PDB file of N, CA and C in Angstrom:
ATOM      1  N   UNK A  21       0.811  -1.190   0.000  1.00 84.00           N
ATOM      2  CA  UNK A  21       0.000   0.000   0.000  1.00 84.00           C
ATOM      3  C   UNK A  21       0.857   1.258   0.000  1.00 84.00           C
ATOM      4  N   UNK A  22       2.029   1.183   0.626  1.00 92.00           N
ATOM      5  CA  UNK A  22       2.922   2.334   0.686  1.00 92.00           C
ATOM      6  C   UNK A  22       3.381   2.750  -0.707  1.00 92.00           C
ATOM      7  N   UNK A  23       3.681   1.761  -1.560  1.00 95.00           N
ATOM      8  CA  UNK A  23       4.129   2.074  -2.912  1.00 95.00           C
ATOM      9  C   UNK A  23       3.047   2.804  -3.703  1.00 95.00           C
ATOM     10  N   UNK A  24       1.804   2.388  -3.521  1.00 96.00           N
ATOM     11  CA  UNK A  24       0.704   3.037  -4.223  1.00 96.00           C
ATOM     12  C   UNK A  24       0.555   4.491  -3.771  1.00 96.00           C
ATOM     13  N   UNK A  25       0.685   4.711  -2.461  1.00 96.00           N
ATOM     14  CA  UNK A  25       0.555   6.073  -1.944  1.00 96.00           C
ATOM     15  C   UNK A  25       1.681   6.967  -2.452  1.00 96.00           C
ATOM     16  N   UNK A  26       2.899   6.469  -2.488  1.00 97.00           N
ATOM     17  CA  UNK A  26       4.007   7.274  -3.008  1.00 97.00           C
ATOM     18  C   UNK A  26       3.836   7.520  -4.502  1.00 97.00           C
ATOM     19  N   UNK A  27       3.349   6.516  -5.218  1.00 97.00           N
ATOM     20  CA  UNK A  27       3.082   6.689  -6.644  1.00 97.00           C
ATOM     21  C   UNK A  27       2.023   7.768  -6.857  1.00 97.00           C
ATOM     22  N   UNK A  28       0.972   7.725  -6.078  1.00 97.00           N
ATOM     23  CA  UNK A  28      -0.107   8.697  -6.203  1.00 97.00           C
ATOM     24  C   UNK A  28       0.393  10.107  -5.881  1.00 97.00           C
ATOM     25  N   UNK A  29       1.219  10.250  -4.842  1.00 97.00           N
ATOM     26  CA  UNK A  29       1.773  11.556  -4.496  1.00 97.00           C
ATOM     27  C   UNK A  29       2.660  12.089  -5.616  1.00 97.00           C
ATOM     28  N   UNK A  30       3.496  11.221  -6.169  1.00 98.00           N
ATOM     29  CA  UNK A  30       4.386  11.632  -7.258  1.00 98.00           C
ATOM     30  C   UNK A  30       3.580  12.012  -8.500  1.00 98.00           C
ATOM     31  N   UNK A  31       2.566  11.249  -8.799  1.00 98.00           N
ATOM     32  CA  UNK A  31       1.702  11.535  -9.938  1.00 98.00           C
ATOM     33  C   UNK A  31       1.046  12.900  -9.778  1.00 98.00           C
ATOM     34  N   UNK A  32       0.499  13.169  -8.593  1.00 98.00           N
ATOM     35  CA  UNK A  32      -0.143  14.454  -8.345  1.00 98.00           C
ATOM     36  C   UNK A  32       0.851  15.606  -8.441  1.00 98.00           C
ATOM     37  N   UNK A  33       2.079  15.368  -7.965  1.00 98.00           N
ATOM     38  CA  UNK A  33       3.121  16.390  -8.044  1.00 98.00           C
ATOM     39  C   UNK A  33       3.477  16.683  -9.509  1.00 98.00           C
ATOM     40  N   UNK A  34       3.591  15.656 -10.317  1.00 98.00           N
ATOM     41  CA  UNK A  34       3.897  15.849 -11.731  1.00 98.00           C
ATOM     42  C   UNK A  34       2.773  16.591 -12.454  1.00 98.00           C
ATOM     43  N   UNK A  35       1.539  16.303 -12.096  1.00 98.00           N
ATOM     44  CA  UNK A  35       0.403  17.004 -12.686  1.00 98.00           C
ATOM     45  C   UNK A  35       0.469  18.491 -12.338  1.00 98.00           C
ATOM     46  N   UNK A  36       0.768  18.813 -11.077  1.00 98.00           N
ATOM     47  CA  UNK A  36       0.878  20.218 -10.674  1.00 98.00           C
ATOM     48  C   UNK A  36       2.017  20.916 -11.399  1.00 98.00           C
ATOM     49  N   UNK A  37       3.175  20.240 -11.526  1.00 98.00           N
ATOM     50  CA  UNK A  37       4.315  20.828 -12.224  1.00 98.00           C
ATOM     51  C   UNK A  37       3.988  21.076 -13.695  1.00 98.00           C
ATOM     52  N   UNK A  38       3.283  20.146 -14.321  1.00 98.00           N
ATOM     53  CA  UNK A  38       2.906  20.315 -15.719  1.00 98.00           C
ATOM     54  C   UNK A  38       1.940  21.485 -15.877  1.00 98.00           C
ATOM     55  N   UNK A  39       1.015  21.633 -14.959  1.00 98.00           N
ATOM     56  CA  UNK A  39       0.069  22.744 -15.025  1.00 98.00           C
ATOM     57  C   UNK A  39       0.795  24.073 -14.840  1.00 98.00           C
ATOM     58  N   UNK A  40       1.767  24.108 -13.940  1.00 98.00           N
ATOM     59  CA  UNK A  40       2.546  25.331 -13.725  1.00 98.00           C
ATOM     60  C   UNK A  40       3.355  25.667 -14.966  1.00 98.00           C
ATOM     61  N   UNK A  41       3.994  24.691 -15.571  1.00 98.00           N
ATOM     62  CA  UNK A  41       4.788  24.926 -16.778  1.00 98.00           C
ATOM     63  C   UNK A  41       3.892  25.408 -17.918  1.00 98.00           C
ATOM     64  N   UNK A  42       2.713  24.836 -18.041  1.00 98.00           N
ATOM     65  CA  UNK A  42       1.760  25.254 -19.075  1.00 98.00           C
ATOM     66  C   UNK A  42       1.343  26.705 -18.864  1.00 98.00           C
ATOM     67  N   UNK A  43       1.107  27.065 -17.608  1.00 98.00           N
ATOM     68  CA  UNK A  43       0.699  28.427 -17.297  1.00 98.00           C
ATOM     69  C   UNK A  43       1.826  29.418 -17.603  1.00 98.00           C
ATOM     70  N   UNK A  44       3.063  29.037 -17.334  1.00 97.00           N
ATOM     71  CA  UNK A  44       4.206  29.903 -17.632  1.00 97.00           C
ATOM     72  C   UNK A  44       4.333  30.106 -19.139  1.00 97.00           C
ATOM     73  N   UNK A  45       4.173  29.037 -19.914  1.00 97.00           N
ATOM     74  CA  UNK A  45       4.245  29.159 -21.370  1.00 97.00           C
ATOM     75  C   UNK A  45       3.138  30.058 -21.911  1.00 97.00           C
ATOM     76  N   UNK A  46       1.938  29.913 -21.371  1.00 97.00           N
ATOM     77  CA  UNK A  46       0.829  30.747 -21.816  1.00 97.00           C
ATOM     78  C   UNK A  46       1.067  32.212 -21.476  1.00 97.00           C
ATOM     79  N   UNK A  47       1.633  32.489 -20.306  1.00 97.00           N
ATOM     80  CA  UNK A  47       1.919  33.868 -19.920  1.00 97.00           C
ATOM     81  C   UNK A  47       2.981  34.473 -20.828  1.00 97.00           C
ATOM     82  N   UNK A  48       4.007  33.697 -21.154  1.00 96.00           N
ATOM     83  CA  UNK A  48       5.058  34.185 -22.046  1.00 96.00           C
ATOM     84  C   UNK A  48       4.496  34.455 -23.434  1.00 96.00           C
ATOM     85  N   UNK A  49       3.626  33.580 -23.900  1.00 96.00           N
ATOM     86  CA  UNK A  49       2.999  33.776 -25.205  1.00 96.00           C
ATOM     87  C   UNK A  49       2.135  35.035 -25.213  1.00 96.00           C
ATOM     88  N   UNK A  50       1.412  35.268 -24.134  1.00 96.00           N
ATOM     89  CA  UNK A  50       0.566  36.463 -24.033  1.00 96.00           C
ATOM     90  C   UNK A  50       1.421  37.727 -23.989  1.00 96.00           C
ATOM     91  N   UNK A  51       2.558  37.679 -23.281  1.00 96.00           N
ATOM     92  CA  UNK A  51       3.451  38.843 -23.238  1.00 96.00           C
ATOM     93  C   UNK A  51       4.008  39.154 -24.610  1.00 96.00           C
ATOM     94  N   UNK A  52       4.410  38.110 -25.352  1.00 94.00           N
ATOM     95  CA  UNK A  52       4.931  38.332 -26.705  1.00 94.00           C
ATOM     96  C   UNK A  52       3.850  38.932 -27.608  1.00 94.00           C
ATOM     97  N   UNK A  53       2.635  38.419 -27.508  1.00 94.00           N
ATOM     98  CA  UNK A  53       1.540  38.941 -28.332  1.00 94.00           C
ATOM     99  C   UNK A  53       1.243  40.393 -27.977  1.00 94.00           C
ATOM    100  N   UNK A  54       1.267  40.710 -26.696  1.00 93.00           N
ATOM    101  CA  UNK A  54       1.008  42.089 -26.276  1.00 93.00           C
ATOM    102  C   UNK A  54       2.119  43.015 -26.761  1.00 93.00           C
ATOM    103  N   UNK A  55       3.352  42.555 -26.709  1.00 93.00           N
ATOM    104  CA  UNK A  55       4.477  43.355 -27.182  1.00 93.00           C
ATOM    105  C   UNK A  55       4.371  43.609 -28.679  1.00 93.00           C
ATOM    106  N   UNK A  56       3.978  42.581 -29.444  1.00 91.00           N
ATOM    107  CA  UNK A  56       3.814  42.739 -30.889  1.00 91.00           C
ATOM    108  C   UNK A  56       2.670  43.705 -31.200  1.00 91.00           C
ATOM    109  N   UNK A  57       1.593  43.589 -30.454  1.00 90.00           N
ATOM    110  CA  UNK A  57       0.451  44.479 -30.677  1.00 90.00           C
ATOM    111  C   UNK A  57       0.827  45.921 -30.342  1.00 90.00           C
ATOM    112  N   UNK A  58       1.574  46.118 -29.272  1.00 88.00           N
ATOM    113  CA  UNK A  58       1.991  47.471 -28.894  1.00 88.00           C
ATOM    114  C   UNK A  58       2.943  48.040 -29.934  1.00 88.00           C
ATOM    115  N   UNK A  59       3.810  47.218 -30.472  1.00 84.00           N
ATOM    116  CA  UNK A  59       4.742  47.682 -31.502  1.00 84.00           C
ATOM    117  C   UNK A  59       3.981  48.045 -32.776  1.00 84.00           C
ATOM    118  N   UNK A  60       2.934  47.318 -33.080  1.00 78.00           N
ATOM    119  CA  UNK A  60       2.122  47.613 -34.258  1.00 78.00           C
ATOM    120  C   UNK A  60       1.368  48.919 -34.117  1.00 78.00           C
ATOM    121  N   UNK A  61       0.907  49.218 -32.915  1.00 77.00           N
ATOM    122  CA  UNK A  61       0.177  50.465 -32.686  1.00 77.00           C
ATOM    123  C   UNK A  61       1.102  51.674 -32.678  1.00 77.00           C
ATOM    124  N   UNK A  62       2.357  51.475 -32.262  1.00 70.00           N
ATOM    125  CA  UNK A  62       3.264  52.618 -32.168  1.00 70.00           C
ATOM    126  C   UNK A  62       3.934  52.926 -33.502  1.00 70.00           C
ATOM    127  N   UNK A  63       3.642  52.155 -34.509  1.00 61.00           N
ATOM    128  CA  UNK A  63       4.186  52.442 -35.828  1.00 61.00           C
ATOM    129  C   UNK A  63       5.505  51.761 -36.109  1.00 61.00           C
ATOM    130  N   UNK A  64       5.940  50.917 -35.232  1.00 55.00           N
ATOM    131  CA  UNK A  64       7.186  50.186 -35.462  1.00 55.00           C
ATOM    132  C   UNK A  64       6.854  48.880 -36.164  1.00 55.00           C
ATOM    133  N   UNK A  65       6.916  48.894 -37.451  1.00 53.00           N
ATOM    134  CA  UNK A  65       6.619  47.687 -38.207  1.00 53.00           C
ATOM    135  C   UNK A  65       7.854  46.850 -38.446  1.00 53.00           C
ATOM    136  N   UNK A  66       9.007  47.403 -38.142  1.00 55.00           N
ATOM    137  CA  UNK A  66      10.240  46.641 -38.319  1.00 55.00           C
ATOM    138  C   UNK A  66      10.334  45.586 -37.227  1.00 55.00           C
ATOM    139  N   UNK A  67      10.645  44.407 -37.633  1.00 59.00           N
ATOM    140  CA  UNK A  67      10.831  43.336 -36.669  1.00 59.00           C
ATOM    141  C   UNK A  67      12.300  43.314 -36.258  1.00 59.00           C
ATOM    142  N   UNK A  68      12.647  44.174 -35.346  1.00 60.00           N
ATOM    143  CA  UNK A  68      14.025  44.240 -34.905  1.00 60.00           C
ATOM    144  C   UNK A  68      14.209  43.315 -33.717  1.00 60.00           C
ATOM    145  N   UNK A  69      15.314  42.636 -33.719  1.00 60.00           N
ATOM    146  CA  UNK A  69      15.641  41.748 -32.618  1.00 60.00           C
ATOM    147  C   UNK A  69      17.134  41.571 -32.525  1.00 60.00           C
ATOM    148  N   UNK A  70      17.536  40.710 -31.649  1.00 61.00           N
ATOM    149  CA  UNK A  70      18.955  40.480 -31.499  1.00 61.00           C
ATOM    150  C   UNK A  70      19.452  39.633 -32.659  1.00 61.00           C
ATOM    151  N   UNK A  71      20.606  39.978 -33.133  1.00 61.00           N
ATOM    152  CA  UNK A  71      21.214  39.244 -34.228  1.00 61.00           C
ATOM    153  C   UNK A  71      22.531  38.685 -33.723  1.00 61.00           C
ATOM    154  N   UNK A  72      22.708  37.403 -33.900  1.00 62.00           N
ATOM    155  CA  UNK A  72      23.966  36.800 -33.474  1.00 62.00           C
ATOM    156  C   UNK A  72      24.462  35.885 -34.580  1.00 62.00           C
ATOM    157  N   UNK A  73      25.716  35.955 -34.821  1.00 60.00           N
ATOM    158  CA  UNK A  73      26.328  35.109 -35.837  1.00 60.00           C
ATOM    159  C   UNK A  73      27.158  34.042 -35.149  1.00 60.00           C
ATOM    160  N   UNK A  74      27.215  32.878 -35.759  1.00 56.00           N
ATOM    161  CA  UNK A  74      27.989  31.804 -35.166  1.00 56.00           C
ATOM    162  C   UNK A  74      29.482  32.111 -35.182  1.00 56.00           C
ATOM    163  N   UNK A  75      29.927  32.915 -36.115  1.00 60.00           N
ATOM    164  CA  UNK A  75      31.338  33.246 -36.193  1.00 60.00           C
ATOM    165  C   UNK A  75      31.829  33.990 -34.969  1.00 60.00           C
ATOM    166  N   UNK A  76      30.994  34.841 -34.425  1.00 65.00           N
ATOM    167  CA  UNK A  76      31.437  35.624 -33.278  1.00 65.00           C
ATOM    168  C   UNK A  76      31.446  34.806 -31.991  1.00 65.00           C
ATOM    169  N   UNK A  77      30.807  33.680 -31.985  1.00 70.00           N
ATOM    170  CA  UNK A  77      30.756  32.872 -30.764  1.00 70.00           C
ATOM    171  C   UNK A  77      31.966  31.988 -30.569  1.00 70.00           C
ATOM    172  N   UNK A  78      32.538  31.525 -31.648  1.00 70.00           N
ATOM    173  CA  UNK A  78      33.613  30.552 -31.552  1.00 70.00           C
ATOM    174  C   UNK A  78      34.904  31.125 -32.101  1.00 70.00           C
ATOM    175  N   UNK A  79      35.997  30.713 -31.505  1.00 74.00           N
ATOM    176  CA  UNK A  79      37.282  31.136 -32.018  1.00 74.00           C
ATOM    177  C   UNK A  79      37.655  30.275 -33.210  1.00 74.00           C
ATOM    178  N   UNK A  80      38.558  30.773 -34.000  1.00 75.00           N
ATOM    179  CA  UNK A  80      38.954  30.061 -35.196  1.00 75.00           C
ATOM    180  C   UNK A  80      39.879  28.900 -34.853  1.00 75.00           C
ATOM    181  N   UNK A  81      39.676  27.799 -35.507  1.00 76.00           N
ATOM    182  CA  UNK A  81      40.513  26.627 -35.279  1.00 76.00           C
ATOM    183  C   UNK A  81      41.857  26.822 -35.958  1.00 76.00           C
ATOM    184  N   UNK A  82      42.863  26.154 -35.435  1.00 71.00           N
ATOM    185  CA  UNK A  82      44.205  26.293 -35.976  1.00 71.00           C
ATOM    186  C   UNK A  82      44.342  25.661 -37.340  1.00 71.00           C
TER     187      UNK A  82
END
């Protein structure tokens, strides 16, 4: 019976963690959408973002 109870507790914990992760993803998606909408209203139609090249990250091999 102890194994079943620990399994049930772990299962419930995983369900809560999954719900929290889902909520975080939804909040991030809503923030991105709000930022895009605000940029559209302010007249900034350029999609400016960070630009990174792989060359600048790594040193040249010998």
